[in-house]
mmCIF file of C-alpha atoms and ligand atoms in Angstrom:
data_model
loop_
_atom_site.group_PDB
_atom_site.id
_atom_site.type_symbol
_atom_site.label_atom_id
_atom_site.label_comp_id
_atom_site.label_asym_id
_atom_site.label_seq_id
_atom_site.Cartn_x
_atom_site.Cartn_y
_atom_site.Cartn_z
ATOM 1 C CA UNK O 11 102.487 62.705 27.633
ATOM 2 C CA UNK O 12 99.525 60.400 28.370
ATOM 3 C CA UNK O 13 97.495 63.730 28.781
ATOM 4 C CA UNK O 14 98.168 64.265 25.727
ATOM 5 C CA UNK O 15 97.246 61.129 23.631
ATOM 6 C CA UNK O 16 93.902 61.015 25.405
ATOM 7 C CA UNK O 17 93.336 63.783 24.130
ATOM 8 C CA UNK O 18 91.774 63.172 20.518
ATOM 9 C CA UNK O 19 92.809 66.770 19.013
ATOM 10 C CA UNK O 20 95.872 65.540 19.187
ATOM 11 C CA UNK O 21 95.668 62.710 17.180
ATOM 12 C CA UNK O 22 97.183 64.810 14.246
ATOM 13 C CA UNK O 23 100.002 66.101 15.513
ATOM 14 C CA UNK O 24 100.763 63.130 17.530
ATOM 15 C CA UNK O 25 101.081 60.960 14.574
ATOM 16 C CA UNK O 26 102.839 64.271 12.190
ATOM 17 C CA UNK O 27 105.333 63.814 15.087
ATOM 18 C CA UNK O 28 106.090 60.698 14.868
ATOM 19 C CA UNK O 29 106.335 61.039 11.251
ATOM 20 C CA UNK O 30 107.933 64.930 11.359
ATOM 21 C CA UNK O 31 109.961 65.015 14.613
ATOM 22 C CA UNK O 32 109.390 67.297 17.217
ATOM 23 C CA UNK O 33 110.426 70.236 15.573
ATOM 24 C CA UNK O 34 107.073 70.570 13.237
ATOM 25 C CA UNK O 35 105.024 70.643 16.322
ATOM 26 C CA UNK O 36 107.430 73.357 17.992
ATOM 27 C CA UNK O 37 107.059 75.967 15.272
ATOM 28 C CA UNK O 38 103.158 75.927 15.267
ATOM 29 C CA UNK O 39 102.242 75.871 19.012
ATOM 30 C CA UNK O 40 98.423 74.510 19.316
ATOM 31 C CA UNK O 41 97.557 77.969 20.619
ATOM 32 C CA UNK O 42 97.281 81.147 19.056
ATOM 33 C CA UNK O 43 96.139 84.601 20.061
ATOM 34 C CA UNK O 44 95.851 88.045 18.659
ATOM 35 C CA UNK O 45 97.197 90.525 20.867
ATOM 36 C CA UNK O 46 97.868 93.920 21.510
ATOM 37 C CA UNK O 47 102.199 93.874 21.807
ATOM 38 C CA UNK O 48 104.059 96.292 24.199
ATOM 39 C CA UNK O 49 104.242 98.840 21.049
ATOM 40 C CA UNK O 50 100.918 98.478 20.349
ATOM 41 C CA UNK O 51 100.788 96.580 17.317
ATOM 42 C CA UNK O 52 98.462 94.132 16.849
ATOM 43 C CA UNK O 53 100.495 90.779 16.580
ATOM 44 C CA UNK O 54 99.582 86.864 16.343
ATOM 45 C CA UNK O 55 101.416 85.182 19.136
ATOM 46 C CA UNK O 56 102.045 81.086 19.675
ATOM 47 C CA UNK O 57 101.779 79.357 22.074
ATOM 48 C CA UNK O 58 100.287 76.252 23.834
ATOM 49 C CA UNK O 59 97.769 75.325 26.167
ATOM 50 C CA UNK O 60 99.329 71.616 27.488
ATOM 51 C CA UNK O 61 98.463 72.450 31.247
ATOM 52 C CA UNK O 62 99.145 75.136 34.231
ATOM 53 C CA UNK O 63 101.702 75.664 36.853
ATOM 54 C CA UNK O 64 100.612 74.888 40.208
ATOM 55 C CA UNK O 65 99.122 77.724 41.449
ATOM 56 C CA UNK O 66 98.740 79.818 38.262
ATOM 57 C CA UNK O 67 95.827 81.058 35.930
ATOM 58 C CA UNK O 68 97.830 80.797 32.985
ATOM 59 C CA UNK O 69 98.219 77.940 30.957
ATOM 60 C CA UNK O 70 102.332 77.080 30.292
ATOM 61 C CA UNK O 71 103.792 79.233 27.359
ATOM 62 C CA UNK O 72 100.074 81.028 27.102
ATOM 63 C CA UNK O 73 99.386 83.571 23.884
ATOM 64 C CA UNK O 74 96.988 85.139 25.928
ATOM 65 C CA UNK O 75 98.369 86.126 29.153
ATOM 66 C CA UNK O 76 99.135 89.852 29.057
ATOM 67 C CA UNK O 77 102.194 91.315 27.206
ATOM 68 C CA UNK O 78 104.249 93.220 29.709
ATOM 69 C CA UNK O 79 104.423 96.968 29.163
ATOM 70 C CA UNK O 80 107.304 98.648 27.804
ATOM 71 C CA UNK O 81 109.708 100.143 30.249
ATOM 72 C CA UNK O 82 110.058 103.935 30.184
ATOM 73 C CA UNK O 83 112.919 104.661 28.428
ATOM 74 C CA UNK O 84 115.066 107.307 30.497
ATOM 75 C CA UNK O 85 114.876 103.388 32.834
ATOM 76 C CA UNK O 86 116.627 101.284 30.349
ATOM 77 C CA UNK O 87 120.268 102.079 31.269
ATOM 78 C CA UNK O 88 122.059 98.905 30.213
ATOM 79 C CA UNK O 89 124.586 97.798 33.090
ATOM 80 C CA UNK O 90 127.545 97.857 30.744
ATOM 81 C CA UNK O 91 131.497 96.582 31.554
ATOM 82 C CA UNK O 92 130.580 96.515 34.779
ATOM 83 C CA UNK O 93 133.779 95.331 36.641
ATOM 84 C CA UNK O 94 134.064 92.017 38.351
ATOM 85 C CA UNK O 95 133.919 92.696 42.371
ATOM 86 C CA UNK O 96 136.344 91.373 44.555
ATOM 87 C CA UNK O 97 135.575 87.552 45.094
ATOM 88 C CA UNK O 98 134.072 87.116 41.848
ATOM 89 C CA UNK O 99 134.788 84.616 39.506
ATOM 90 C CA UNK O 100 134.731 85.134 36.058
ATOM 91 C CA UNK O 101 133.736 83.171 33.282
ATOM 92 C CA UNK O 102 134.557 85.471 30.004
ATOM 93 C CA UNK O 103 136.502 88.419 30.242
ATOM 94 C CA UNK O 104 136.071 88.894 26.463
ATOM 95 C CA UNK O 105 139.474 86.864 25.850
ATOM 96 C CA UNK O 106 139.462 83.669 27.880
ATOM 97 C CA UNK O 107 136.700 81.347 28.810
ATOM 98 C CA UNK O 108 136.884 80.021 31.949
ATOM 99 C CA UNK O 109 134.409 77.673 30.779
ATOM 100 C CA UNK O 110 133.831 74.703 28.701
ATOM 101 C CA UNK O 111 132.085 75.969 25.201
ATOM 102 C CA UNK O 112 133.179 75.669 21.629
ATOM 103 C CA UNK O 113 132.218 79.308 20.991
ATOM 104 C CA UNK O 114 133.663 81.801 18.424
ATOM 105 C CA UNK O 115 135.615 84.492 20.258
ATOM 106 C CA UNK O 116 136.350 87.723 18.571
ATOM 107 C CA UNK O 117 136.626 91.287 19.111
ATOM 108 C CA UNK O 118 135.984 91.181 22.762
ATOM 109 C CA UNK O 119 132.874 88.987 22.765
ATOM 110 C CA UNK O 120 132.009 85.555 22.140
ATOM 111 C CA UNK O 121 129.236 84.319 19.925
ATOM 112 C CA UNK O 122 127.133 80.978 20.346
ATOM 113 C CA UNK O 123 127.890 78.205 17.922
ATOM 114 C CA UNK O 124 128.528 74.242 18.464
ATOM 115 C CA UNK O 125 126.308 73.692 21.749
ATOM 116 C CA UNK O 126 126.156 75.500 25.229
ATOM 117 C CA UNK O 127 128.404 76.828 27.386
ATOM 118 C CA UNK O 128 129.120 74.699 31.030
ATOM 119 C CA UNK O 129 131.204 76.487 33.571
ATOM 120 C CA UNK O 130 133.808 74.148 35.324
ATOM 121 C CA UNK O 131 132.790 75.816 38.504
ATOM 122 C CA UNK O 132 129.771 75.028 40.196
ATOM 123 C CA UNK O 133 127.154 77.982 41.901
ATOM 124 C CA UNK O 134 124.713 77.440 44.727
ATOM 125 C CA UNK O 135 123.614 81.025 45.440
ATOM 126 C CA UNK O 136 124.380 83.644 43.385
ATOM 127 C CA UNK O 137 125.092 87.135 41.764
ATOM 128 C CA UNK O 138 124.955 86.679 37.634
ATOM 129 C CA UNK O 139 126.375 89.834 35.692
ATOM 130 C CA UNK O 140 125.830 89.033 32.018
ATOM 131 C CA UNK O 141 126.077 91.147 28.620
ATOM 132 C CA UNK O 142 124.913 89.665 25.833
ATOM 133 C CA UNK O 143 123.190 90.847 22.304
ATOM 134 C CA UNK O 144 120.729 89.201 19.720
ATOM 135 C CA UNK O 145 122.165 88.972 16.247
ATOM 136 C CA UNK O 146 121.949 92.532 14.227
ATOM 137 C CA UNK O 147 120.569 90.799 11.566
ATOM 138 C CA UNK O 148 116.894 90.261 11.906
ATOM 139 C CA UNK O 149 115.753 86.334 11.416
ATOM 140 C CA UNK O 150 112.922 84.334 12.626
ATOM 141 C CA UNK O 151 110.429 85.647 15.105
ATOM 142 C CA UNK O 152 108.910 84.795 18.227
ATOM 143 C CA UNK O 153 111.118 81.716 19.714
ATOM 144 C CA UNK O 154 113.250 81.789 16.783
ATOM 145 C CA UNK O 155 114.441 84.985 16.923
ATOM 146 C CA UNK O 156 118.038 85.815 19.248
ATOM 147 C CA UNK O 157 117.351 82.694 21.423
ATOM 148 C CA UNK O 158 119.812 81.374 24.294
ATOM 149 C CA UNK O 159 119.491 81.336 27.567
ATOM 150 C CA UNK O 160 120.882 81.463 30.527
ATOM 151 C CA UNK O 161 120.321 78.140 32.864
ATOM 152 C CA UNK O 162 121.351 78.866 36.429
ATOM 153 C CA UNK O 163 122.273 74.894 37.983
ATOM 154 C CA UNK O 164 121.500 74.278 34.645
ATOM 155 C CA UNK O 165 118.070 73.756 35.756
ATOM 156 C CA UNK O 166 116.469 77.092 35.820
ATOM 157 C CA UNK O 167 116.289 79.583 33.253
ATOM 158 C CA UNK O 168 116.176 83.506 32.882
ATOM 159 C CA UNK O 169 115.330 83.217 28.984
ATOM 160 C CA UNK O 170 117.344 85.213 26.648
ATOM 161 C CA UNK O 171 115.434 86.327 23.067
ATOM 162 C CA UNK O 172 115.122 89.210 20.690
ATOM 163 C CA UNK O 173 111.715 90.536 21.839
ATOM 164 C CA UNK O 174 112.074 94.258 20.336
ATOM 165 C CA UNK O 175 109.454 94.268 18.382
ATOM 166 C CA UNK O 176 109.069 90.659 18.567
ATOM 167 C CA UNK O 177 106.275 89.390 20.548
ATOM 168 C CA UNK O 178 106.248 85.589 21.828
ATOM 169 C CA UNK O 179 104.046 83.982 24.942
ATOM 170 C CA UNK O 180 105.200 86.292 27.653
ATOM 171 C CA UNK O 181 106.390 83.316 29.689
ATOM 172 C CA UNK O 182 109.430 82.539 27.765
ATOM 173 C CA UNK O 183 110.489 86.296 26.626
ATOM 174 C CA UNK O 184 113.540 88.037 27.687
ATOM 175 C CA UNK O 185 113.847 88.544 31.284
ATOM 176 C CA UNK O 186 111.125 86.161 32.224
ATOM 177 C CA UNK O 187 111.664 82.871 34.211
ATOM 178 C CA UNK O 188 110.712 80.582 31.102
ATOM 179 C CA UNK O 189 107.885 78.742 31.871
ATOM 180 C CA UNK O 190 107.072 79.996 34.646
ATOM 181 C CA UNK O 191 106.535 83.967 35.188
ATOM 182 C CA UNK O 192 107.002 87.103 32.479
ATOM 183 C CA UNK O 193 109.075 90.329 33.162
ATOM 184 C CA UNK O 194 107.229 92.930 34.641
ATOM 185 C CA UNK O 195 108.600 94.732 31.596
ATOM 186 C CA UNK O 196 110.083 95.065 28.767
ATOM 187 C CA UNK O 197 113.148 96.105 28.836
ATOM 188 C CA UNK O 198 114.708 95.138 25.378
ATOM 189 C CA UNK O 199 117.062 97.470 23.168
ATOM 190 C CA UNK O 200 117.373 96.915 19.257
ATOM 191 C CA UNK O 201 119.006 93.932 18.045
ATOM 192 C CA UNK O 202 122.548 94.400 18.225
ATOM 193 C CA UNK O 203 122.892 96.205 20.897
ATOM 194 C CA UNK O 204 123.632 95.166 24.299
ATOM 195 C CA UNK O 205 121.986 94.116 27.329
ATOM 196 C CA UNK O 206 123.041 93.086 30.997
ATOM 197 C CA UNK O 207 121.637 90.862 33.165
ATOM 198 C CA UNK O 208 122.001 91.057 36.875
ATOM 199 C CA UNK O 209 120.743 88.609 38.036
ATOM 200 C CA UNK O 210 120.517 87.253 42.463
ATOM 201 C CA UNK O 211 119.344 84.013 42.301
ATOM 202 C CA UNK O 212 118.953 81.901 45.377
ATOM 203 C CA UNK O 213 119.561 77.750 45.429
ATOM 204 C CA UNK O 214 116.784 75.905 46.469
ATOM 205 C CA UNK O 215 117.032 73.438 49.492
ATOM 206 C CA UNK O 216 116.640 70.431 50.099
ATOM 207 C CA UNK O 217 116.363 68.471 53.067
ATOM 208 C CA UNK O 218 115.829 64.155 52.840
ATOM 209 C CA UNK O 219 114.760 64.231 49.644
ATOM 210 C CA UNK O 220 112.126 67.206 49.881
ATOM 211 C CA UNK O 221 112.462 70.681 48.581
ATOM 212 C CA UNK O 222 112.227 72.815 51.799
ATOM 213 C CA UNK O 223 113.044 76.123 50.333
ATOM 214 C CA UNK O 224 112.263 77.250 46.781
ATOM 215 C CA UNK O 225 114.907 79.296 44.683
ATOM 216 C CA UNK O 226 113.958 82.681 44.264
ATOM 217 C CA UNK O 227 115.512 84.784 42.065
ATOM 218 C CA UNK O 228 115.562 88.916 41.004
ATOM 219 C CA UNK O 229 116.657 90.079 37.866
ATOM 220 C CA UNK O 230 117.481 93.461 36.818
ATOM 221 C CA UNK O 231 116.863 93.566 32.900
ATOM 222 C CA UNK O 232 119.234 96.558 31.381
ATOM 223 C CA UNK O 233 119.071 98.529 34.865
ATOM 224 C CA UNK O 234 114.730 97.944 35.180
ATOM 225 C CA UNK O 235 113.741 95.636 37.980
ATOM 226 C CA UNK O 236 111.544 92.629 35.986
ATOM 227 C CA UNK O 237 111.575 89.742 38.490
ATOM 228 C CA UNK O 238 111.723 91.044 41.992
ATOM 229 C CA UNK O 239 112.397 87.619 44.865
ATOM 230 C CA UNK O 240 110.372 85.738 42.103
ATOM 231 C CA UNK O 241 109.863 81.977 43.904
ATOM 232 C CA UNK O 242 110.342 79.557 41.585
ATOM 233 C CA UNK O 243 108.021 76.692 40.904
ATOM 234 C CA UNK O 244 110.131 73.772 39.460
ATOM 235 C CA UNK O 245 113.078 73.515 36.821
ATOM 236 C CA UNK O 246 112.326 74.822 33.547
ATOM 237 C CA UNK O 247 110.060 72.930 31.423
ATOM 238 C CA UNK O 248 108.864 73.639 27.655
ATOM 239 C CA UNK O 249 105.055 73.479 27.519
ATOM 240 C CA UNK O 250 104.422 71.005 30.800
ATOM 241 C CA UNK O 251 103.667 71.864 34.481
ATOM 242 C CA UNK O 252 106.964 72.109 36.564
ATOM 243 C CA UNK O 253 108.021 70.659 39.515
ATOM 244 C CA UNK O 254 111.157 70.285 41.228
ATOM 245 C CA UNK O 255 113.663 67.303 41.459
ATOM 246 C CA UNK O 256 116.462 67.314 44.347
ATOM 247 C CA UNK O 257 119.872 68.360 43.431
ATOM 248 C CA UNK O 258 123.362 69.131 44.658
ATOM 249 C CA UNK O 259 123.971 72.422 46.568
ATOM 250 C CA UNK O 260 126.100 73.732 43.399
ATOM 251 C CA UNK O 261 125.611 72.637 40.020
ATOM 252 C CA UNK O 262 127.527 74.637 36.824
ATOM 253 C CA UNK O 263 125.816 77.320 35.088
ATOM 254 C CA UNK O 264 124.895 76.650 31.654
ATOM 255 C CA UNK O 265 124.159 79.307 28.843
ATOM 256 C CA UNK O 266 121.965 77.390 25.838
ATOM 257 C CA UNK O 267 122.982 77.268 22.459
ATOM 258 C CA UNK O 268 119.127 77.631 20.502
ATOM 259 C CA UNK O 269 120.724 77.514 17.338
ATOM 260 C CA UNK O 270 120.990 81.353 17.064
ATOM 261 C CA UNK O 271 124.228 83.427 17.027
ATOM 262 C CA UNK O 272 123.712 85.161 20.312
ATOM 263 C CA UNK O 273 126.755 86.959 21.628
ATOM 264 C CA UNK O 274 127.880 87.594 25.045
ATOM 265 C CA UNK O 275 130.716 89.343 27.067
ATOM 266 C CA UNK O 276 131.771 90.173 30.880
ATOM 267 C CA UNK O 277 130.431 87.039 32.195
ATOM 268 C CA UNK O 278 131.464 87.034 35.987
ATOM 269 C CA UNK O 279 129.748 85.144 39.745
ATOM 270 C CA UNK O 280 129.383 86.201 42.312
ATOM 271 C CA UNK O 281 128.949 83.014 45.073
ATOM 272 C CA UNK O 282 126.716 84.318 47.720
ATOM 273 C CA UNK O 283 127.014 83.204 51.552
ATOM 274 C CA UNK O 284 124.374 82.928 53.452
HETATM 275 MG MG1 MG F 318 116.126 79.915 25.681
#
């Protein structure tokens, strides 16, 4: 924050902030680039330019790093009702939530509304097999278009959006660890349809106080490979370098409410020994 009000450019929105909310500033983005987007379409993408990751070239949330390329489509082969395995524990079977959320459930699925959903159980390591599909009806774009997300520990996030035909800083699209690192594709199907995350995520560790393991996770976007042992940098963070902050060995999962009407279905865990 003190980066920023040293910074006299930002004087403006500083002060339409504190006038506005935060909410003003979020819809702009003090970046913008024209780019090329995985259909090739020339598109205006926003973004921000606050400060980099540790070890990164790109600026957080940045316009300009590089769209990821469509995947071919005989690859997108959505994982779909795939059955809970044996020892897995699962959160929405289309009926019952074995979780706390105030979500509307109907014909087989659930849809976001009234905050996030919080698992009672708590997840160290992981297998995460979620279906889920942005609302049929087209609003909003970029950020604001099919937003949740999915917040393993509720600390890191594998970002959900509508990004068919809907480019937004590659950093916080579908599939991509938000913040932090893009798909290596783009897997997305029309609005409406559905998708499937599977996602292998493993817990960082911590040992007096110091991270002595990052979490790494891989995540398999609609059956195409688009973060493969991807090691985390931090917890997610909107438009500021991440870092990470010691937690518990298992912490809930959390999907986001982002004020769309995101649906999902076949939510189950898999805990992972190792
Ligand atoms: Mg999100």
């Amino acid at each position: 924050m003190l980066h920023v009000l040293r910074s006299p450019r930002f004087t403006l929105p500083v002060v339409a902030v504190a006038m506005f909310g935060f909410a003003s500033l979020a819809v702009a983005g003090n970046k913008t680039a024209k780019v090329k987007d995985a259909w090739g379409n020339e598109v205006e993408v926003q973004g921000y330019d606050d400060g980099k990751n540790e070890g990164s070239q790109w600026f957080v949330h940045d316009p300009e790093r590089p769209q990821p390329p469509l995947a071919d489509k005989k690859d997108i082969k959505p994982n779909l009702n795939a059955p809970p395995p044996k020892g897995a524990i699962v959160i929405f079977d289309g009926k019952s939530m074995n979780a706390k959320a105030k979500w509307k459930v109907e014909n087989g699925y659930a849809e976001v509304q009234g905050g996030g959903l919080t698992t009672y159980e708590s997840f160290g390591s992981a297998h995460f097999h979620i279906e889920w599909a942005a609302p049929k009806e087209v609003k909003g774009n970029g950020q604001g278009r099919g937003n949740s997300g999915i917040i393993i520990m509720g600390k890191y996030e594998i970002q959900v959006l509508d990004n068919y035909k809907n480019a937004t800083y590659p950093d916080g699209m579908a599939g991509s660890v938000y913040g932090q690192n893009p798909p290596k594709f783009n897997a997305s199907v029309p609005p409406g349809e559905w998708n499937s995350y599977d996602i292998t995520f493993l817990a960082p560790k911590f040992k007096d106080g110091k991270l002595v393991r990052p979490a790494s996770v891989t995540v398999i976007w609609n059956g195409v490979n688009v973060q493969a042992s991807y090691e985390l940098v931090g917890v997610v963070s909107h438009r500021k370098p991440t870092k990470y902050v010691p937690h518990a060995e298992k912490l809930p999962l959390h999907i986001q409410d982002h004020g769309n009407p995101v649906r999902f279905r076949n939510i189950w865990v898999t805990p992972l020994e190792e």
